[in-house]
XYZ file of C-alpha atoms in Angstrom:
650
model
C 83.338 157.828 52.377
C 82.634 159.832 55.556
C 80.373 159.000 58.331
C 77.546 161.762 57.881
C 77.469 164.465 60.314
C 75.089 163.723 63.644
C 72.497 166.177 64.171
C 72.699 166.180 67.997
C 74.059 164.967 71.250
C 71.915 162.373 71.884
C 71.609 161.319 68.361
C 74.166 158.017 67.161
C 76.385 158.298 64.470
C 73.859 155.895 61.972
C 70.483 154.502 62.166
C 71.217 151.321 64.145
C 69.767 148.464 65.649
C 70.909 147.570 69.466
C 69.381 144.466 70.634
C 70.508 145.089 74.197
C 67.909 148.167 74.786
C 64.442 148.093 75.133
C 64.022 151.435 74.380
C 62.886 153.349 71.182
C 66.005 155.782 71.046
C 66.616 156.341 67.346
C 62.722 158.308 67.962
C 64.120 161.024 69.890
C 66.441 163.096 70.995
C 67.910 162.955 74.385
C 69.773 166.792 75.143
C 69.890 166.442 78.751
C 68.550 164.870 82.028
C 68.507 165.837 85.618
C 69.124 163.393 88.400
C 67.522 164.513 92.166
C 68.204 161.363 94.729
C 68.216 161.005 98.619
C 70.705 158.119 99.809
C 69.113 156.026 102.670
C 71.605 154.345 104.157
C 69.548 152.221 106.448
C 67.308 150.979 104.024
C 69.703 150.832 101.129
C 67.453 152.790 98.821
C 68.298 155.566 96.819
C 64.665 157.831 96.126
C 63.830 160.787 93.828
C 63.525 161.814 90.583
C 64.770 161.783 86.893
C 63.662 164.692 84.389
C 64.575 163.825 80.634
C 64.988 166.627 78.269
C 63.666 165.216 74.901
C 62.848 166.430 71.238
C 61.125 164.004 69.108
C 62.399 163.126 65.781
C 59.290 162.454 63.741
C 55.719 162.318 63.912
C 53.014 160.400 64.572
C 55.051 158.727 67.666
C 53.075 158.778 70.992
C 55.008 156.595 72.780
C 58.466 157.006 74.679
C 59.904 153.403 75.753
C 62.859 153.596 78.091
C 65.245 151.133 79.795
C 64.108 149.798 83.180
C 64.426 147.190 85.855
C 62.364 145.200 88.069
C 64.383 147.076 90.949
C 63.241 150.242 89.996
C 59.662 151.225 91.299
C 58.092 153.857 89.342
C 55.749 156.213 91.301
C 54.668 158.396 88.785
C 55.392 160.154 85.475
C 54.497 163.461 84.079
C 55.075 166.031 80.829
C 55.448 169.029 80.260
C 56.559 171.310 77.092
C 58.354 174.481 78.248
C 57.302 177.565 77.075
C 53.864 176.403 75.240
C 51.699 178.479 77.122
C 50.259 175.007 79.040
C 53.682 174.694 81.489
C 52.101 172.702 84.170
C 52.699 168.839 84.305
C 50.535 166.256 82.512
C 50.322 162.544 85.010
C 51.051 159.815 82.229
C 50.178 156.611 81.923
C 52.670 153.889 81.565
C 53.369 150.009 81.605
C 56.652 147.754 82.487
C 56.440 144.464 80.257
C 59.421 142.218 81.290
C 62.163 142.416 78.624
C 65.581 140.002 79.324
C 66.889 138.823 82.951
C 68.944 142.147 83.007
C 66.135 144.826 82.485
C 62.394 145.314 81.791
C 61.037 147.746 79.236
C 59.173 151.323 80.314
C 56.571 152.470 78.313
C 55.174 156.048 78.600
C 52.012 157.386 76.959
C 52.639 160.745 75.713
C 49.821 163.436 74.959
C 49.343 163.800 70.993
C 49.304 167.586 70.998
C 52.238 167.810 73.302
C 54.121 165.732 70.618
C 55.755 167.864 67.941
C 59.186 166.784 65.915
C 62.192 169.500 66.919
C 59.895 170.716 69.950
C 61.268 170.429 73.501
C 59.184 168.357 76.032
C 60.040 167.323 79.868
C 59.404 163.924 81.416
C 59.756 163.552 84.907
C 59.864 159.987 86.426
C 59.888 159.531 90.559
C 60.876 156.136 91.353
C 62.717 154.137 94.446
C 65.529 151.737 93.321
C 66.030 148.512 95.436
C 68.290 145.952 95.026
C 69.911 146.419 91.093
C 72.854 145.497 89.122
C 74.213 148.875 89.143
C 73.844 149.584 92.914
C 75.949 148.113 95.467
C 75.670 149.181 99.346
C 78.273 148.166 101.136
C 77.980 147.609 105.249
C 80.872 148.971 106.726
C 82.464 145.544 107.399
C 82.941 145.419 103.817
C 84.334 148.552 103.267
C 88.298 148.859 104.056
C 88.203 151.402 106.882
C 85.298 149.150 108.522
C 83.480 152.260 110.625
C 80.917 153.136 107.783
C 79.002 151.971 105.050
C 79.671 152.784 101.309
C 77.566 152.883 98.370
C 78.386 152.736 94.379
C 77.387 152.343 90.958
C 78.579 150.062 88.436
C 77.070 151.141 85.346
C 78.872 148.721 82.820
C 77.914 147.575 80.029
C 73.652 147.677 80.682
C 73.429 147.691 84.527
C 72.611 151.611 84.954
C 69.159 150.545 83.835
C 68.854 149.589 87.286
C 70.063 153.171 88.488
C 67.863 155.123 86.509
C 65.284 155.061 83.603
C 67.208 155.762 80.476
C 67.893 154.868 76.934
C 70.190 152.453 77.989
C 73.004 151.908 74.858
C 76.244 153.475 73.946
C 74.416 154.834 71.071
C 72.881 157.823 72.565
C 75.192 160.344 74.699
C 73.895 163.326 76.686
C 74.714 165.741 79.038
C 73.603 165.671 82.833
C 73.210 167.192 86.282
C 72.143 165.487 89.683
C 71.315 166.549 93.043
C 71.968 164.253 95.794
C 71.047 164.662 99.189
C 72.825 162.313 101.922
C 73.163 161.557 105.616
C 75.653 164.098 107.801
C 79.326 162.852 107.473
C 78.812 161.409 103.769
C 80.652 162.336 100.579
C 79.281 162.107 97.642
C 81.298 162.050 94.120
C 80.213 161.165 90.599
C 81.448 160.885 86.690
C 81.101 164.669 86.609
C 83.322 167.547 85.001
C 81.772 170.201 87.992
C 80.728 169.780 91.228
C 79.535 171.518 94.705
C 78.464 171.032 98.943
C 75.832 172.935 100.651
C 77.209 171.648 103.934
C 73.954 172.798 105.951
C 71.808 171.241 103.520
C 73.820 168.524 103.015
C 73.588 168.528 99.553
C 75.910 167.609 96.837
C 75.573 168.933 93.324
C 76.951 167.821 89.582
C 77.275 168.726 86.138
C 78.501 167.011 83.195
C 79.156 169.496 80.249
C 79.968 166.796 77.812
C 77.828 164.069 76.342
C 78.187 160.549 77.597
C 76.484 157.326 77.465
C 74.262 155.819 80.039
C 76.830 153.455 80.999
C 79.517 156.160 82.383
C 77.224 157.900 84.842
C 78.790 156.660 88.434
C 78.289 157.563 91.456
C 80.310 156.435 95.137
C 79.016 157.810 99.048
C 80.751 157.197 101.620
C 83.623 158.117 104.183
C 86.044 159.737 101.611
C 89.006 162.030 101.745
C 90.887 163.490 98.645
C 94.244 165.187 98.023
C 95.166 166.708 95.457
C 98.191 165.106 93.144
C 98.207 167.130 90.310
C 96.390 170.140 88.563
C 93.770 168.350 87.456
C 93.823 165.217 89.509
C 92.959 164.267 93.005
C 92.901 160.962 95.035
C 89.906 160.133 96.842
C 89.629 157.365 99.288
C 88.973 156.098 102.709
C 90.878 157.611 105.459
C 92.867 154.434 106.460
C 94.141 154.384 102.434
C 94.734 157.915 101.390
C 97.922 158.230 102.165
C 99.378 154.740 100.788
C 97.182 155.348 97.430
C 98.710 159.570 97.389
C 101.643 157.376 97.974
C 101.809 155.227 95.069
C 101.027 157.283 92.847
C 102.690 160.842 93.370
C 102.888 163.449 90.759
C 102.355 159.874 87.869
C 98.680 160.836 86.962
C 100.070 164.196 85.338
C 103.176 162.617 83.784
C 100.536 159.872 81.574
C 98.501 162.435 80.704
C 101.286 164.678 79.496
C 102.559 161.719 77.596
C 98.786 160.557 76.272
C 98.148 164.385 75.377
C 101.312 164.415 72.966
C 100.110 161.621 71.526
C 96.586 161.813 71.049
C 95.584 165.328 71.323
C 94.243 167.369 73.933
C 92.105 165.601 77.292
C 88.769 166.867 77.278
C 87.102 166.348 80.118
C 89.103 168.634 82.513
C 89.185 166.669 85.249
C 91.186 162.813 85.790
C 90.503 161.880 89.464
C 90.448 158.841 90.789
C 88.613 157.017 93.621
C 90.031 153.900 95.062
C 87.039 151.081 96.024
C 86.946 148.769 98.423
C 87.779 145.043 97.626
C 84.290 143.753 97.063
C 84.233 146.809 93.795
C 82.946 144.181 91.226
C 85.365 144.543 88.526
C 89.267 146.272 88.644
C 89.123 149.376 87.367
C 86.076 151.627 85.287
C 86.655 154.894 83.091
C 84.228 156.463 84.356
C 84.645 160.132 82.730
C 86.525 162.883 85.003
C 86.222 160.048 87.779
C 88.129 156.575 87.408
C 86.906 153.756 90.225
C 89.630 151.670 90.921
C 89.879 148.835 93.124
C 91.770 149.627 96.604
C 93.889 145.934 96.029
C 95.988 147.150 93.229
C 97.622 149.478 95.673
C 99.717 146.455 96.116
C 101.245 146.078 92.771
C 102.345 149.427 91.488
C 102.976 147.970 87.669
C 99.387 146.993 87.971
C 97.973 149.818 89.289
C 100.748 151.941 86.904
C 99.050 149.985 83.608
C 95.338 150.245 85.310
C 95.361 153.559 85.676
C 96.993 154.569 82.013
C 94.823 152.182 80.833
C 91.624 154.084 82.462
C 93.554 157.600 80.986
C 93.430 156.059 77.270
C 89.519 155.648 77.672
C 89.618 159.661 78.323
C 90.163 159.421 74.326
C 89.248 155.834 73.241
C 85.482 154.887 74.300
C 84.687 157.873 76.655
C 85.136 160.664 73.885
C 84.396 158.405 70.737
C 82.243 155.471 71.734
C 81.373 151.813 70.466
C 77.860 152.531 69.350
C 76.685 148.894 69.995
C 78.030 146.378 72.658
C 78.504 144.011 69.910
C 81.470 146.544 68.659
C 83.316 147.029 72.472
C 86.609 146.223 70.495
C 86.887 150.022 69.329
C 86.823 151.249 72.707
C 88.435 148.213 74.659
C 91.276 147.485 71.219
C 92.065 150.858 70.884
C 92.281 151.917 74.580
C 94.579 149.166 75.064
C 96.511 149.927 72.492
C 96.720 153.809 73.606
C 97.752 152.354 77.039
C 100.544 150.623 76.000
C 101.974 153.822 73.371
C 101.759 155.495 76.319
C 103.675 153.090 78.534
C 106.104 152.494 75.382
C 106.607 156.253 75.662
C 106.975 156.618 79.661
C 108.541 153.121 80.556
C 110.279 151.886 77.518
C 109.808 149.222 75.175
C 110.816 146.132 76.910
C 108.233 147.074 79.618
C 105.539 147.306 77.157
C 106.568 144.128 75.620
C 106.536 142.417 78.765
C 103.311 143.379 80.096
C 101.903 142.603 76.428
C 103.292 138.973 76.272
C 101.459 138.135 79.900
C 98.423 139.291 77.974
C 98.620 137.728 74.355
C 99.641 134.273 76.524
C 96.481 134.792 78.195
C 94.942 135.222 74.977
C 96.080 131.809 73.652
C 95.870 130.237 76.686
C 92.042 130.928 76.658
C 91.579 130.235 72.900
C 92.650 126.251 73.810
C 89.730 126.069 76.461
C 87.108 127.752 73.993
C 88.798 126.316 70.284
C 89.145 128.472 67.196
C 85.811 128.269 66.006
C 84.089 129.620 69.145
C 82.348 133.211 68.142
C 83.112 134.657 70.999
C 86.722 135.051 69.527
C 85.197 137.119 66.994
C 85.855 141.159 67.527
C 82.212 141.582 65.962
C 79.977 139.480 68.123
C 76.854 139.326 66.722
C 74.690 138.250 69.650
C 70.900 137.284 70.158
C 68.215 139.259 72.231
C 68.040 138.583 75.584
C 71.795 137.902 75.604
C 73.634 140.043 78.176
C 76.263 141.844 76.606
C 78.239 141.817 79.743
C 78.815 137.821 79.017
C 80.502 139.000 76.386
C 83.302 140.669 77.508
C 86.355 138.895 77.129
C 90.401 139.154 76.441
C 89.027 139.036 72.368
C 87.814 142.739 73.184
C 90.774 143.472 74.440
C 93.693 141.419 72.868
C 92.793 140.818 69.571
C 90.976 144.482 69.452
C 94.629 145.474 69.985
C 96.341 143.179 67.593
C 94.177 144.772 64.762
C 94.589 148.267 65.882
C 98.462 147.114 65.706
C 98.238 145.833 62.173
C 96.848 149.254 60.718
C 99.214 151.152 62.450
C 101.545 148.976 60.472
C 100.128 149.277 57.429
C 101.340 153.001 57.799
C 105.016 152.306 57.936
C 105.171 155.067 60.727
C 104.014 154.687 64.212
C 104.137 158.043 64.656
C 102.131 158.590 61.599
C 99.792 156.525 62.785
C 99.501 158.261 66.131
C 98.792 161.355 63.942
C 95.876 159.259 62.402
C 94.490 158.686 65.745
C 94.607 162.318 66.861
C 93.041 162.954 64.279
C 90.191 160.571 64.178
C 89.778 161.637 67.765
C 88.937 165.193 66.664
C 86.939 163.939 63.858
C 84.634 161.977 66.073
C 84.755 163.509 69.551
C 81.662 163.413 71.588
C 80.106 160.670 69.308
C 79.591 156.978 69.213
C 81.034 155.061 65.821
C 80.417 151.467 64.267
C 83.465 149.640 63.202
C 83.138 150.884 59.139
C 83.325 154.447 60.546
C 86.781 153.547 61.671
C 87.733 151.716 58.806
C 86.056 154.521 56.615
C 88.143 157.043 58.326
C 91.419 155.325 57.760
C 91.532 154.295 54.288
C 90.622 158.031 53.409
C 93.355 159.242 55.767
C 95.723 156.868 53.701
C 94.965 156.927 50.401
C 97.990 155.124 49.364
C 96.265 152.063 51.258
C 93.421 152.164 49.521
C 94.752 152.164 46.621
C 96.624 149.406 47.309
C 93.629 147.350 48.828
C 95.125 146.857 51.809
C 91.469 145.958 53.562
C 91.251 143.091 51.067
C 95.086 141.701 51.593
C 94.862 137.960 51.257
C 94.858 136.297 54.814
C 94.192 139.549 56.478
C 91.146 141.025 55.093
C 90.124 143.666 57.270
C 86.302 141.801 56.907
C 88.249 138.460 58.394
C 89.627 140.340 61.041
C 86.564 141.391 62.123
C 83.995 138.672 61.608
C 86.316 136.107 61.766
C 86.813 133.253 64.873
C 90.021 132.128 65.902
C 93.390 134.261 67.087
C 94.314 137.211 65.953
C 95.855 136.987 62.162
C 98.842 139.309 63.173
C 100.697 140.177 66.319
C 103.110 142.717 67.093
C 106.744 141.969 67.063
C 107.269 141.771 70.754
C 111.344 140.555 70.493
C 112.092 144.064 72.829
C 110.825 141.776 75.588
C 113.266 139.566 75.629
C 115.318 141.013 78.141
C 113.062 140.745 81.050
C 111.366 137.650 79.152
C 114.056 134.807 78.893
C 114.573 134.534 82.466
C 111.302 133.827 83.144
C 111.314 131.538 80.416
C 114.341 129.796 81.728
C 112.986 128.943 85.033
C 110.303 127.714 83.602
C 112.196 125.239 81.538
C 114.462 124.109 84.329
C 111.700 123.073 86.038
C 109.925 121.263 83.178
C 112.781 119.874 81.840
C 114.649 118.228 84.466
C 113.103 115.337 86.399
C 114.057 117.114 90.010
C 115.321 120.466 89.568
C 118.012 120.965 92.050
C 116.786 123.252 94.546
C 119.796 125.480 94.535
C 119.705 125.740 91.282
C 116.175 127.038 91.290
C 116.852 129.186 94.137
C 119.903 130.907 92.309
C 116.844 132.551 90.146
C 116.153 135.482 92.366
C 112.505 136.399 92.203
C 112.821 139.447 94.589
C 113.749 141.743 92.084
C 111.810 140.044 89.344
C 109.010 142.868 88.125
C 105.144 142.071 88.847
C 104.953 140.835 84.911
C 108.372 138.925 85.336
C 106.070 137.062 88.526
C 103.005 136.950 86.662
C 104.197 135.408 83.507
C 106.024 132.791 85.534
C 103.353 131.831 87.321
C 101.415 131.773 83.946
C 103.287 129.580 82.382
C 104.041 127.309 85.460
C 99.742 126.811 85.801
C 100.066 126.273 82.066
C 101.702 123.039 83.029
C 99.465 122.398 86.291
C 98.983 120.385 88.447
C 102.622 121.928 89.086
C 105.373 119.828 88.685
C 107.028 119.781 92.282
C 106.091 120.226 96.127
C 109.150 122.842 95.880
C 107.533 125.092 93.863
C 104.664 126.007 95.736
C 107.009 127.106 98.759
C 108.964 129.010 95.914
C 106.400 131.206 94.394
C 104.711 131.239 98.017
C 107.564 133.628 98.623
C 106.048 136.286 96.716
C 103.211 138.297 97.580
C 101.447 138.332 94.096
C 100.246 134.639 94.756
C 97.140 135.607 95.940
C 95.902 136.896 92.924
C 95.885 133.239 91.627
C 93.776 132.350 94.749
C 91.173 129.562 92.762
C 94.222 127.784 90.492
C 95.821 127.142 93.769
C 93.749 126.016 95.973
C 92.431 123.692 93.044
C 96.121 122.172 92.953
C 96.535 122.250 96.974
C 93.208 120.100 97.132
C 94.328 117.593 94.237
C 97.829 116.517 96.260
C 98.519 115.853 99.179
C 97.617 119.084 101.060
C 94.399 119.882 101.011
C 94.692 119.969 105.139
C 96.626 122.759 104.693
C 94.593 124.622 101.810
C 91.530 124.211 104.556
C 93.831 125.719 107.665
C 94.374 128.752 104.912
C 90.973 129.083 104.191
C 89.551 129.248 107.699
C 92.445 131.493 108.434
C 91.506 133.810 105.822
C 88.009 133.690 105.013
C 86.322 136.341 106.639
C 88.404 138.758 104.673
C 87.061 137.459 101.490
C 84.396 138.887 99.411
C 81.188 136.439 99.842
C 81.127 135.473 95.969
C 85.126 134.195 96.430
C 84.486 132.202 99.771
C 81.741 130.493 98.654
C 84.018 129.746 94.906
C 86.961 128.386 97.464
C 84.773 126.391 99.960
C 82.986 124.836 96.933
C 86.565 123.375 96.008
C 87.488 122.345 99.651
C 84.315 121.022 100.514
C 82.556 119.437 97.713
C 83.174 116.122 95.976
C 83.427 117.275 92.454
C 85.852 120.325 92.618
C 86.040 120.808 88.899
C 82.380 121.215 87.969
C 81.435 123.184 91.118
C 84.443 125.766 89.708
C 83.219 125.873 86.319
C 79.235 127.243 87.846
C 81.267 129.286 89.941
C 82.274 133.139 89.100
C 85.477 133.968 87.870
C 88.416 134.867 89.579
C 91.452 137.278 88.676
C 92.314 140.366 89.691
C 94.538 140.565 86.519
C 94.339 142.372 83.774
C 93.219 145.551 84.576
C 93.099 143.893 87.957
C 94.326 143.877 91.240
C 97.009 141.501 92.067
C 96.919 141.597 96.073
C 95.465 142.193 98.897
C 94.192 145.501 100.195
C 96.417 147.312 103.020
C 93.457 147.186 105.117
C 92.038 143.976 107.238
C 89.552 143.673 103.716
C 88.742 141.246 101.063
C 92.095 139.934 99.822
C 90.722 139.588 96.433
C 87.636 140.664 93.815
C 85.731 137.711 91.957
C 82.860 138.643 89.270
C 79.702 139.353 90.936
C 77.155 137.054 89.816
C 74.722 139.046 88.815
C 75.648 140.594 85.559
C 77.779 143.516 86.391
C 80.535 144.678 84.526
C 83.520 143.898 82.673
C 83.968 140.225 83.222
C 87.426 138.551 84.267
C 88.377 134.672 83.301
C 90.119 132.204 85.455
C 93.118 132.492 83.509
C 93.397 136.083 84.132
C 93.573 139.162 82.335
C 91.469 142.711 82.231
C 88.198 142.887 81.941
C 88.270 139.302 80.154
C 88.403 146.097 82.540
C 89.507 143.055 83.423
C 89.467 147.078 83.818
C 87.095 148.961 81.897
């Protein structure tokens, strides 16, 4: 059975339900909108205009209800229906009744005789946004170059509510265009496949000739520079990082995208540039389409920022092009992007790199399932969750991990990996530009492999595709990752000398040389060490203090510092430190240091890892060292225990 064929853009695959929007989006259909904003700077405000470009779907419906926020001020709203004979606007009235904590509910009037199923009508909304979710000015001590301020938009998973009146789920995809008019010396970029600069107006123009969700319109001002690093992909970034970021990554953004085209089929959105954040970006990485944000740390690591950026390249195909249609389905973009990510680094890196890197994650996974237990429905892939709950709370390693697990298990169903990449070429095609429920998938593949249906494979005792995805608990199959083991078993031997022996000799220990240990090889260590905490020896903090990836475990380790005997040096460290940290970190570490119950102030306060899509280190600037969650919700969430978007990176 095939998904039936969607009759527009803006339309979602099936009639659905998304308890996360306010708005009545299954009663229209959204072809286009225009975004027209000045950037204030000194008053942090962005002002202007949204026009929506609707047709309604059936009659009798006078009323257009959109997502909003309490930061958004509306000014006023008018219609008009092009080419009618009446073309100029009609003032509307409206009302804002509170919805959930995360966004508020517009309601527009519309005039019964403008109101016609398949007829085209124009609704134009000025507003001023304050201080949202999705909006984050920066003052230019927080930004890494320090001389001006920065602005950004973090649209994931229901924040861009806050940036601009919409219908506000992954359900509904459009195209767009924006004007945005900004101070002298400011550079504008957003998720857009075209672009332009009146200089002497100082005026910045976008278009975005494919259909996307509310969530992937982004948008960054500030001091940027770009070079070019392929033929369709440039680094942007502040002057003091350009060249380390050009640097790092070279002529690599071409090379995965090469290797992802082989295997998926063709990237659509013409551009792949990226824009490197500063440290206080919310989250590690975001796919935003034809634009990636990245966080400026990673530059550190270049595994990381190698897997965070593939990672953001598989989205290109897996949750950009064919979209989760609810947030309580973010496994089929999240499981399947992941799972692109690492064919792709399979491909360009080998397997035992892609084991690696998959074994730090899957630990993760299991290392979080013991803090939550088997029975906790968040561990489901399908999370059914109640109104008012904010899907961003939600997003955890289960997206990811688990998401990827399955994906794994029907590509072995097929017997061929490379069959199976076939299969998702060709699903790609099949749904491009739309937004899919989990049956659509499953649909899709037991027609592409008959012989699997026949055999019942989605009823298979113990693995019932229905289990896999309503089910709690881990995942009930995981990859065979045995082409690890050469970069695995020494990290798992250090680990046991250390566990296993009363006092480790130090030379012994020592004779493991960690210098030309991988990122992953220092990361799973670490892991596994933390696993065990508080750790085992004095020794081993000096050890592991000898590499430069420590800082990404910045909470864990000043919660063991403070519970021996050197807490006085944890505090030197911290006042040493501190003004480089992003406000939501410093106030998570002086909570520990300075408050008598250490382990309940951690638990209320956000979570910490730059891993997983994340950034491992410190920026190359004088900036935060570190990113923490913000604690309003924002984006893909990262745990304690680490890991990407548990986006960590989108």
């Amino acid at each position: 059975v095939e998904p039936s064929a969607v009759p527009g853009p803006g339309s979602p695959q099936c009639p659905l339900v998304d308890v996360a929007s306010a708005s009545n989006f299954s009663c229209f259909q959204l072809q286009h909108f225009h975004l027209d904003l000045r950037l204030n700077f000194a008053v942090k405000e962005m002002s202007g205009w949204l026009v929506l470009d609707l047709i309604p779907i059936q009659m009798g419906n006078h009323i257009l209800v959109l997502d909003s926020h309490p930061s958004l001020l509306i000014h006023s709203i008018d219609c008009k229906v092009p080419r009618s004979g009446q073309e100029e606007p009609v003032s509307l009235t409206y009302r804002i009744d509170p919805f959930t904590d995360y966004g508020s509910s517009l309601n527009i009037s519309l005039p019964a005789a403008a109101v016609k199923p398949g007829r085209l009508i124009e609704i134009t909304i000025r507003y001023t946004t304050t201080d949202g979710p999705a909006i984050w000015w920066l003052d230019s001590e927080l930004t890494c170059g320090q001389s001006r301020p920065l602005v950004f938009t973090q649209g994931h998973s229901v924040c861009n509510r806050s940036f601009f009146p919409c219908f506000d789920t992954p359900a509904v995809k459009s195209t767009y265009t924006a004007t945005v008019r900004v101070p002298d010396g400011v550079t504008v970029l957003m998720s857009a496949s075209r672009s332009a600069y009146s200089k002497q107006d100082r005026v910045f123009q976008f278009s975005m000739e494919f259909p996307v969700p509310s969530y992937l319109v982004a948008l960054v001002a500030g001091e940027l520079q770009h070079v070019d690093v392929g033929p369709r992909s440039r680094v942007w970034a502040e002057p003091c990082l350009l060249s380390c970021a050009v640097k790092k990554l070279g002529g690599s953004v071409e090379h995965w995208l090469g290797v992802a085209e082989d295997l998926f089929g063709p990237y659509l959105w013409g551009r792949c540039d990226i824009v490197f954040l500063p440290p206080s970006f919310p989250i590690v990485a975001m796919e935003n389409p034809c634009l990636t944000f990245i966080i400026a740390s990673i530059l550190e690591s270049s595994e990381f920022l190698l897997i965070d950026v593939i990672h953001e390249i598989a989205h290109g195909w897996f949750g950009n092009t064919v979209t989760n249609a609810t947030w309580e389905e973010m496994w089929l973009s999240e499981g399947l992007a992941t799972y692109a990510q690492r064919r792709i680094t399979t491909e360009a890196y080998g397997e035992a790199f892609t084991c690696l890197e998959t074994v730090v994650r899957l630990d993760a996974l299991h290392r979080q399932l013991r803090l939550l237990g088997d029975n906790n429905p968040v561990s489901k892939l399908q999370v059914k969750f109640e109104p008012g709950v904010n899907p961003s709370s939600l997003m955890n390693l289960f997206t990811y991990e688990k998401g990827f697990c399955f994906v794994s298990y029907l590509s072995k169903l097929c017997g061929d990996i490379h069959r199976f990449d076939h299969f998702l070429r060709d699903y790609i095609s099949k749904f491009k530009f739309k937004s899919v429920v989990a049956q659509d998938l499953i649909d899709y593949f037991l027609g592409y492999f008959p012989e699997l249906q026949g055999a019942a494979v989605a009823q298979r005792e113990g693995l019932e595709f229905e289990r896999w995805l309503s089910g709690c608990g881990p995942p009930l199959y995981e990859p065979d990752l045995s082409g690890g083991d050469p970069l695995i078993q020494p990290v798992q031997d250090l680990c046991d000398l250390w566990r296993n022996i009363e006092c480790p000799d130090l030379q012994t220990v020592t004779s493991f040389d960690l210098s030309v240990w991988s990122t992953f090889q220092i990361v799973l260590f670490l892991d596994r060490m933390l696993d065990h905490s508080p750790l085992p020896h004095g020794d081993v903090a000096n050890t592991i203090g000898r590499t430069k990836y420590i800082l990404m475990y910045t909470v864990p380790l000043y919660e063991d510092l403070v519970a021996g005997v050197m807490k006085y040096v944890a505090v030197e460290i911290f006042y040493q430190t501190q003004r480089r940290m992003h406000p939501n970190l410093r106030r998570t570490i002086q909570q520990i240091l300075f408050q008598s119950s250490s382990t309940q102030s951690n638990q209320n306060a956000p979570a910490l890892s730059l891993m997983s899509s994340s950034s491992p280190s410190p920026s190359p600037s004088p900036s935060p060292s570190l990113t923490t969650q913000p604690q309003q919700p924002s984006a893909k969430a990262t745990t304690t225990i680490a890991l990407r978007d548990v986006n960590v990176s989108a």
